[in-house]
Amino acid sequence: MKKIYKIASVFLIAASLTSCENYFDVNTDPNNPLVESTNPEIVLPGAMTTTGATLTSRMNRLGNLMVGNWGGNVLNFSGPFDAEFKYDLTSSFYNDVWDNLMVRTVNYTNIINYSGDGQNYNNHKAVAQIMRAFYFQYLVDMYGDIPYFGKHLATEGLNPAYDDAQVIYRDLVTELNAAIALIDASAGSNALPLGASDVMKFGPGSGSMDDWKKFANTIKLRVLLRQSNMTDADTQNHITSELAGMSSADFVNTNVTLNPGYSNDSSNGKQNPFYATYGFATNGSFAGTSNSLVAPTVYAIELLDGINTGIQDPRLSRLWTAEGNPNTHQGLEQGQLLAGLPLGGDTVLSRLGAGLGVDVASDAGASQDAYIMTAAEALFLQAEAVERGYITGASQALFEQGIRSSFNLLGLFDADDLDNDGNPDNTVSDYITASAYTNTLGWNGSANKYEAIAQQKFTALMSINGAEAWIEYSRTGFPTDLPISLTETSGGLRPVRLLYPASELSGNSANVPSQTTSTGFTSKIFWDVN
Amino acid sequence: MKTKFNGILTLLLAFVVQLTFAQEKTISGTVVDETNMPLPGATVVIKGTTTGTSTDFDGKYSITTNTGDVLTFSYVGYSEQTATVGAETTIDIALALDNSLEEVVITALGVKRKSDAVTSSNQQVKAEELTQANNPDVVQGLAGKVSGLQINTTSTGLNPNTDIILRGTSSISGENNALIVIDNVISTANTLSALDPNTIESANVMKGASGAALYGSRGGNGVIIVTTKKGSKDATKFTVDVKSSVTMEEVAYLPQRQDRFGQGWEGDLDWTDQGAWGPEFDGSLQVVGMPYPGATDWRLHNYNHIEDNIKPFFNTGVTYQNSVSLAAGDENGYINFSANKQDIEGLIPGNEYRKDFFNLNASKTAGKWKVSGITRYITSETDRTANGTYQSLSQTPTNVNIEDFNSGEFRDHWTLYATSPYWNLRNRRSITQTDRFEVQADLQYNFNDNINVILRSAVNSYSYKSLAYNNGFLDTEQTLGTDRSETSRFDKDKYSNRELYTDLIFNFDYDLTDDIRFTSLVGGNLNESSFDRLLLGGQNLTIPGLYTSSNLDGELDNRFQNEGLERGAAAYVAPSFEYKDYLYLNLTGRYEWDSKLNQDNRGFFYYSGGLSFVPTKAFPSIKGKAIQKLKLSASYTTTGNASGIDAYDINYRASQAPGFSHGTLNSFIANTTATDFNLVNEDVFTTEFNINADLLKINNKSRVTMDFAYYIQTNENQILSTSTSSASGLVGATINVGETETKGLEFDLGLTPLKTDDFEWNVNLGYATSETMVNKVTDDATEVLTRFYQAGNGAQVGTVGIYAIEGEEFPLIKGTAYTRDDQGRVVLDASGNPVRASQLQVLGKLTPDYIINFGTGFSYKSLSLNAVLDYRTGHSFYSNIASNLNEIGGTVESAQTGREAFLFPNSTIEGSGVTNTSVLTGGSTPAQYQSYVQRNYGYFDENFVLDATAVKLREVSLTYDLPTKLLKNTFVNKLQVGASGRNLYTWLPRENRGYNDPEVGTGLGNYGQTPPTRSYTVSLNIVF
């Protein structure tokens, strides 16, 4: 009998180990939520901040370098911005811009497609649609044809086909119209308010859904204006018909900024992304940042210091620090070597200035708002649209408001009393008055109003949205005197686009159009008819 | 049972025979074994007759015969011997153990099979072979010893990681590692590496898949079955085995550097720079590096090339290994205890590795029960400097005499743009402690002679904790305005995992008829694997040297927790049939469940069938001196595999958005990688043919052995983690892709050219070749990137990568290549720079055309000399080191033209249609030349894809056993002294100027912790 017990015990042990029903149902992740269960309220802040970071740091840097605004600080680095100043276009050149925008905008798509928990998220969905269109315009503006209609399918579509840039542009307008319609339809419905999940600010505070509509209209206006130089009937008809629906549209007149609650914590990535890149670490050092990498170009200084125009622009000392003894604003040419500078103890170069909030280690700089679209840009867009007859309004007033807004953004106000004489300085008004009759700077003095608008927009975008400045330069050809880098290797050509990134060459080889280096200099984006 | 019965039968027969036919002359003598011990019961028969006798208890025999008769001496398990009767009356015979005939191999799930019955290719590696060169790592000890087995070191340094690849990389997914089974329980390569090599009894490398079919999902790439030592055969006393060795390790070679230009930038001398872009060496006295110790103590040196100037940084590494084992046992049980201590002082000063190993194996058979158990505890501690030391050192301009900068002070350095490696030694370290605890119990019950049941359970747990820290430095000097401050930080990482593994196996063994034997196992398996990991870290320590979370100026910035659980189960059956002793049929079937796959795809089935035939036993007439043994076998196997994914992977998951939470606002966004929810298991189909032959028997030894294997393997639905179009919303996805077909053959030749009583010379020659073709990638892609350099965040770095391309061989290296015209000329633009095309080109393949292993051994009396060498050729690798050195102006190529404009050989100017004879490349100034090298030459990955051919003398060992005569009156039974060397010589082709050991890094050669090394060992082994 004993033996039987022994044998039985063997089998009992075995039986106790055999599977019960739920034995294999252990594949639910205890560490991470599922995409399908993260609702738009949870996703929206992260979607906005990740995409915004690319715009305000990397795209900003790229643009400022491409338009000759930023030079490299050769005092602290050998060969700073070497690849940029050589216009060394390759599939690795700023490939992160493509990768980050493409990948992070999937969160907008996931919001738009969300069908969980039974709540009405139409407000969130409209906002996601607007923001996605906003970033896809940039993708088209920098790359031309891109995968668009087959995008964001995750494992269901790993090799999306390329779509024609112009067709995408049309669809961006369709998307923006749909978003506006969704906002209108959701008013008074049970749609959840954006609440805290809206980390975008219109002016000093969070926006209403009306503000989002204005923003959508402004982006739409930018899309249409980008094509304004195209003379073909189809494009003109498209612009005309879209404008017809915008007769009573309102546009953004405030800075559209992002702030999820930035704070001075560099190691956790909580700083404003521009400050995190070009400012200081939490402990006040600039180790690990690009703070000391950037210096102004001679062009950037001379554009503002009045040496060519006689109009001193007070924004100079807000955009760039004065260094040395006596304090001067000192720049250099792109690609210039240390050897080319006057040697000695007083060799200095200006750095990014106080108006940008990155000149000193400060909690204020680290927690400042990130600029998605400045009021100045929106106002200059409106000024140009009025001037072109797209919308109604007073173009000069909008233009001057744009300048005023640019000054304000950098911390310059008429009411300031910097000289402590007890009277307001009238800094902005004085500049507008002084420059009014100067060609390319002032409204009255400029024969070509578009050039004045473009020139002022260029200044207003300096170090704030370089990518927009670069794209607008391609569209308008203004400013006309933009310098080319000393070390360019492109036969005097400035890049007009980026090349498709390495990830496309390797991950989407069947679809990615073939390009050579010269594509980046000669193959213009469809709206670029200069 | 059978053999015993045969023996008795033979004895009886012989006895009867002897009585019947008595003849005239009487021959007597003694039959002994190899160790001169008498063999009682050995058979002595007159050849061609049935006349015979057997030996008594003292091995003595006597037989009446005629002169000229031939006597045949035989004994079970020993080789037969013959002797012709001459004038003598005494014939003493020593029989040698016959391993080839009744060799038993341990196959899947612990089943012991005669080697004849194994139907797919396998190769046994004996303990002596593993330990002959005192390699502290069993896995590395296997290198070069098995044809078709590649041991690729994926990192160098104290405790290197290895890939164990059998029969080449046939799987696109990169899951090509062979399965490791230790004492019949599925284990890992890491565990095998952690074992004391001296505890290993044997390793059976099952190359063919059919041996692996029973292991299911993880066995598709072959299995290495490792068995540890199981006691001795003497129950009366413990056999004590003590082994000690000391190994010295040194840098074998360093990348060759250009010897014409020194520290500087764009042709100018610059004492702050890392680059070697300065002016040509002229021997003049120049400032090198920062002033030290005082702010004005500039150090002047002759501006000259110093060969291998970074070599003095490295120490001679020393490894001490001490093992002791105690073993006892008899037919009813055994016990074996072993302990091993390993101490390594690394090549990099201050780097240390310590490992303690304890193992207890015991077994007892009582009646119908047999219980055996294994307990193993392995603990190790690694204390080393952070990664990147070798990399940063390798960038030192060659005029820098680095020993001048060895104070370890932060300020004391030769460049402004990096931290001093001497400072890093003390201030950037990582300390890791690991604990591995394994318990296994096997419970066996024999119902009768025909049925038994085994319950095998194992619990393996592994944990580590590590601390990595960077000490800070506040730069108050800010030389030239450069803030060199370093932020202090620490990271702590705790990880533990637990594997549960249970097999319940019934074995059946029946003689269906007199000639047909049927055996089968039927069983089931349950396994579970779980892990838990916690990480935390932060920067800016308040009190230097205190690495705790409360000692931070700010919040933790590294907080990570992750846990996982996966389960599997299987049911399997393995019937086999034996017809007589020469025809075998093996079948297996296994149904498996894997919790990592979705409910619909969770279960899968695979099977195998194999046939083996031994003509030399079926037709004894063909057996003779020329052909001693011949075996033919063939098999067809399917296996499945879902090892390419982890638990939870099939879910599309979200993670906390970077930078969050901001105050009370938190956010989760989609992960940038995902796995197809509908992923299915990979399928591998293998067809295999083998021929094994023992030939030319002279003096009881086959002088030639030949083993030949040919196989065709098809992999379908491979699980691949690939980089994707970012427009999909993912940067990487794990999906089922493709179909590959691998054809390969292996040929092993064993020779004994010379053998006398005292002297023996053996040669082993292995030849292995395999080629994998990609038949399909996916429905909508014809190529896929399978591997690339990763940045810290997992993003792809650079353009070079490993690809699978439809219709082409796999794996291929693709990257940027020169644009060439139809005549093969390199196309230049008008300014002489090669034109870049954005499409990537195939630059080489990773799989060698063939690998030749060569092993040889000489033994003279008790002195033996062994050497292992291998040769691989026909493949390429990408050298990241060459690319890095190019960037800093360190390569020979970057100085070849004297850094002046040159005529690009075989080039044409774009659009000209003629060979370029006038336009020069490289620009007219040093700055332009530097730009050409960095931005143009450096852009083309083609320039850094190098021939991966290598000849490696992996091991040479010399051992001397003290003759037993001298030990006779001592308590010592064996005393062996040895000297050995590993990786003594490596030959690389000219274009690989010592940049990389091509087998490190599997195709994308990067910096390891250290340069390649060679080592020398002396050892002492005493048994008493």
Short mmCIF file of C-alpha atoms in Angstrom, two decimals, chain B residues 100-338:
data_model
loop_
_atom_site.label_atom_id
_atom_site.label_comp_id
_atom_site.label_asym_id
_atom_site.label_seq_id
_atom_site.Cartn_x
_atom_site.Cartn_y
_atom_site.Cartn_z
CA SER B 100 32.94 4.72 -30.97
CA LEU B 101 30.79 1.65 -30.85
CA GLU B 102 28.68 2.04 -27.80
CA GLU B 103 29.02 5.73 -27.31
CA VAL B 104 26.03 7.05 -25.46
CA VAL B 105 24.84 10.57 -25.98
CA ILE B 106 22.40 12.54 -23.94
CA THR B 107 19.72 13.91 -26.17
CA ALA B 108 16.63 16.00 -25.64
CA LEU B 109 14.93 15.81 -22.24
CA GLY B 110 17.75 13.76 -20.81
CA VAL B 111 17.14 10.70 -22.95
CA LYS B 112 20.29 8.64 -23.36
CA ARG B 113 20.67 7.20 -26.81
CA LYS B 114 23.35 5.19 -28.49
CA SER B 115 25.04 7.46 -30.96
CA ASP B 116 23.91 5.09 -33.71
CA ALA B 117 20.32 5.88 -32.87
CA VAL B 118 20.68 9.62 -33.20
CA THR B 119 19.31 10.72 -36.53
CA SER B 120 20.60 14.24 -36.77
CA SER B 121 23.99 15.81 -36.61
CA ASN B 122 25.60 16.26 -33.23
CA GLN B 123 29.07 16.67 -31.88
CA GLN B 124 30.32 15.87 -28.42
CA VAL B 125 32.81 18.15 -26.75
CA LYS B 126 34.56 16.49 -23.87
CA ALA B 127 35.44 18.14 -20.61
CA GLU B 128 39.17 18.07 -21.38
CA GLU B 129 38.61 19.92 -24.63
CA LEU B 130 36.63 22.63 -22.88
CA THR B 131 39.16 23.19 -20.17
CA GLN B 132 42.43 22.51 -21.96
CA ALA B 133 43.28 26.18 -22.29
CA ASN B 134 41.80 27.16 -18.93
CA ASN B 135 39.25 29.48 -20.43
CA PRO B 136 37.22 30.70 -17.46
CA ASP B 137 34.15 30.87 -19.66
CA VAL B 138 32.66 27.59 -20.90
CA VAL B 139 30.99 29.29 -23.83
CA GLN B 140 34.24 30.76 -25.08
CA GLY B 141 35.91 27.43 -24.46
CA LEU B 142 33.65 25.99 -27.16
CA ALA B 143 34.97 28.36 -29.82
CA GLY B 144 36.69 26.69 -32.72
CA LYS B 145 35.88 23.18 -31.55
CA VAL B 146 32.68 22.36 -33.35
CA SER B 147 32.16 22.78 -37.05
CA GLY B 148 29.21 25.02 -37.77
CA LEU B 149 29.34 26.57 -34.31
CA GLN B 150 30.20 30.24 -34.08
CA ILE B 151 30.91 31.88 -30.78
CA ASN B 152 30.66 35.61 -31.37
CA THR B 153 31.71 37.87 -28.58
CA THR B 154 29.35 40.80 -28.54
CA SER B 155 31.39 42.79 -26.08
CA THR B 156 34.86 42.69 -24.70
CA GLY B 157 36.06 43.32 -21.20
CA LEU B 158 35.68 41.69 -17.85
CA ASN B 159 32.66 39.52 -18.32
CA PRO B 160 31.99 39.45 -22.02
CA ASN B 161 28.67 38.59 -23.64
CA THR B 162 28.56 36.05 -26.39
CA ASP B 163 26.28 34.91 -29.16
CA ILE B 164 26.19 31.18 -29.71
CA ILE B 165 25.22 30.53 -33.28
CA LEU B 166 24.85 27.11 -34.87
CA ARG B 167 24.76 26.80 -38.64
CA GLY B 168 24.88 30.49 -39.37
CA THR B 169 22.33 33.23 -39.16
CA SER B 170 19.32 31.74 -40.86
CA SER B 171 16.75 33.76 -38.98
CA ILE B 172 16.20 37.34 -40.08
CA SER B 173 14.90 38.07 -36.63
CA GLY B 174 18.33 37.84 -35.11
CA GLU B 175 17.11 35.15 -32.75
CA ASN B 176 19.85 32.84 -33.89
CA ASN B 177 21.23 31.81 -30.57
CA ALA B 178 21.34 28.12 -29.80
CA LEU B 179 19.32 26.86 -26.88
CA ILE B 180 21.31 25.97 -23.80
CA VAL B 181 20.20 23.02 -21.72
CA ILE B 182 22.01 22.29 -18.49
CA ASP B 183 21.29 18.97 -16.79
CA ASN B 184 18.15 18.54 -18.88
CA VAL B 185 16.63 21.87 -17.94
CA ILE B 186 16.40 24.79 -20.34
CA SER B 187 18.84 27.45 -19.29
CA THR B 188 20.67 30.43 -20.75
CA ALA B 189 24.03 31.23 -22.23
CA ASN B 190 24.64 33.56 -19.31
CA THR B 191 24.20 30.73 -16.86
CA LEU B 192 26.47 28.51 -18.89
CA SER B 193 29.10 31.23 -18.88
CA ALA B 194 28.77 31.47 -15.14
CA LEU B 195 29.43 27.77 -14.55
CA ASP B 196 32.81 26.57 -13.44
CA PRO B 197 34.18 24.85 -16.55
CA ASN B 198 35.65 22.13 -14.36
CA THR B 199 32.23 20.91 -13.29
CA ILE B 200 31.23 20.09 -16.82
CA GLU B 201 31.24 16.45 -17.83
CA SER B 202 30.40 16.95 -21.50
CA ALA B 203 28.65 19.17 -23.95
CA ASN B 204 26.63 17.68 -26.74
CA VAL B 205 26.16 20.14 -29.56
CA MET B 206 22.97 19.13 -31.36
CA LYS B 207 23.36 20.98 -34.62
CA GLY B 208 20.42 19.45 -36.34
CA ALA B 209 16.96 20.60 -35.47
CA SER B 210 15.53 17.15 -34.85
CA GLY B 211 17.46 16.88 -31.63
CA ALA B 212 15.83 20.12 -30.70
CA ALA B 213 12.29 19.35 -31.74
CA LEU B 214 11.39 18.20 -28.28
CA TYR B 215 12.48 21.46 -26.73
CA GLY B 216 9.95 23.28 -28.74
CA SER B 217 9.87 26.94 -29.24
CA ARG B 218 13.40 27.71 -28.28
CA GLY B 219 15.17 24.81 -29.94
CA GLY B 220 14.92 25.91 -33.54
CA ASN B 221 18.48 27.11 -33.73
CA GLY B 222 20.05 23.99 -32.32
CA VAL B 223 20.71 22.96 -28.77
CA ILE B 224 23.77 22.62 -26.63
CA ILE B 225 23.15 20.01 -23.98
CA VAL B 226 25.52 20.38 -21.09
CA THR B 227 25.88 17.74 -18.44
CA THR B 228 27.67 18.36 -15.18
CA LYS B 229 29.86 15.84 -13.42
CA LYS B 230 28.09 13.19 -11.42
CA GLY B 231 30.34 11.82 -8.75
CA SER B 232 32.95 9.11 -9.02
CA LYS B 233 32.68 5.32 -9.12
CA ASP B 234 34.28 4.84 -5.75
CA ALA B 235 31.98 4.86 -2.74
CA THR B 236 34.69 4.08 -0.23
CA LYS B 237 36.40 7.42 -0.34
CA PHE B 238 36.10 10.86 -1.78
CA THR B 239 38.08 11.69 -4.87
CA VAL B 240 39.41 15.18 -4.38
CA ASP B 241 40.24 17.18 -7.45
CA VAL B 242 42.04 20.46 -7.02
CA LYS B 243 42.80 22.78 -9.87
CA SER B 244 44.48 26.15 -9.84
CA SER B 245 45.50 28.43 -12.62
CA VAL B 246 46.81 31.90 -13.22
CA THR B 247 46.18 33.74 -16.47
CA MET B 248 47.86 36.87 -17.72
CA GLU B 249 45.97 38.92 -20.28
CA GLU B 250 47.37 41.68 -22.46
CA VAL B 251 46.30 43.89 -25.34
CA ALA B 252 46.74 41.90 -28.52
CA TYR B 253 46.60 44.75 -30.99
CA LEU B 254 45.37 48.30 -31.35
CA PRO B 255 44.04 50.14 -34.37
CA GLN B 256 46.84 51.36 -36.58
CA ARG B 257 47.06 55.17 -36.66
CA GLN B 258 48.47 57.55 -39.22
CA ASP B 259 51.95 58.66 -38.19
CA ARG B 260 52.29 61.99 -40.02
CA PHE B 261 49.98 64.51 -38.35
CA GLY B 262 49.33 65.37 -34.74
CA GLN B 263 46.96 67.21 -32.47
CA GLY B 264 45.20 70.14 -34.04
CA TRP B 265 42.46 71.39 -36.27
CA GLU B 266 42.39 72.31 -39.93
CA GLY B 267 46.16 72.15 -40.23
CA ASP B 268 46.91 74.25 -37.17
CA LEU B 269 48.40 73.02 -33.97
CA ASP B 270 45.83 73.13 -31.19
CA TRP B 271 46.67 71.80 -27.76
CA THR B 272 43.02 71.80 -26.79
CA ASP B 273 41.86 69.46 -29.50
CA GLN B 274 41.03 65.78 -29.68
CA GLY B 275 41.53 65.62 -33.42
CA ALA B 276 44.73 64.72 -35.23
CA TRP B 277 44.17 67.44 -37.79
CA GLY B 278 47.26 69.41 -36.90
CA PRO B 279 50.36 70.12 -38.99
CA GLU B 280 52.83 67.46 -40.08
CA PHE B 281 55.14 66.12 -37.35
CA ASP B 282 58.44 67.97 -37.23
CA GLY B 283 59.91 67.01 -33.87
CA SER B 284 59.68 70.57 -32.56
CA LEU B 285 58.90 71.24 -28.92
CA GLN B 286 55.22 71.99 -28.53
CA VAL B 287 52.69 72.46 -25.79
CA VAL B 288 50.62 69.35 -25.22
CA GLY B 289 47.42 69.48 -23.20
CA MET B 290 46.41 71.70 -20.34
CA PRO B 291 48.88 73.13 -17.87
CA TYR B 292 49.30 71.00 -14.78
CA PRO B 293 49.76 71.03 -11.81
CA GLY B 294 49.88 74.81 -11.85
CA ALA B 295 47.95 77.02 -14.24
CA THR B 296 51.19 77.91 -16.00
CA ASP B 297 52.90 74.53 -15.90
CA TRP B 298 52.71 73.89 -19.60
CA ARG B 299 54.07 70.58 -20.73
CA LEU B 300 56.25 70.55 -23.77
CA HIS B 301 56.91 67.54 -25.91
CA ASN B 302 58.55 66.79 -29.17
CA TYR B 303 55.88 66.91 -31.82
CA ASN B 304 56.33 63.33 -32.98
CA HIS B 305 54.39 60.18 -33.63
CA ILE B 306 54.38 57.69 -30.74
CA GLU B 307 53.44 54.18 -31.84
CA ASP B 308 50.49 52.73 -29.90
CA ASN B 309 50.66 55.69 -27.55
CA ILE B 310 47.57 54.60 -25.64
CA LYS B 311 48.90 51.15 -24.82
CA PRO B 312 50.58 52.17 -21.53
CA PHE B 313 47.12 52.98 -20.20
CA PHE B 314 46.30 49.29 -20.00
CA ASN B 315 47.51 46.88 -17.36
CA THR B 316 48.32 43.25 -17.74
CA GLY B 317 45.15 41.58 -16.59
CA VAL B 318 45.42 38.68 -14.18
CA THR B 319 42.89 35.90 -13.64
CA TYR B 320 43.15 33.51 -10.71
CA GLN B 321 41.02 30.39 -10.79
CA ASN B 322 40.88 27.88 -7.97
CA SER B 323 38.58 24.89 -7.94
CA VAL B 324 38.11 21.97 -5.67
CA SER B 325 35.70 19.11 -6.05
CA LEU B 326 34.85 16.11 -3.89
CA ALA B 327 33.21 13.14 -5.49
CA ALA B 328 32.14 9.69 -4.46
CA GLY B 329 29.67 7.15 -5.71
CA ASP B 330 28.71 3.64 -6.73
CA GLU B 331 26.03 2.12 -8.90
CA ASN B 332 23.34 3.21 -6.44
CA GLY B 333 24.25 6.79 -6.06
CA TYR B 334 26.75 9.55 -6.15
CA ILE B 335 27.61 12.81 -4.57
CA ASN B 336 29.67 15.57 -6.00
CA PHE B 337 30.49 18.86 -4.43
CA SER B 338 32.52 21.51 -6.17
#
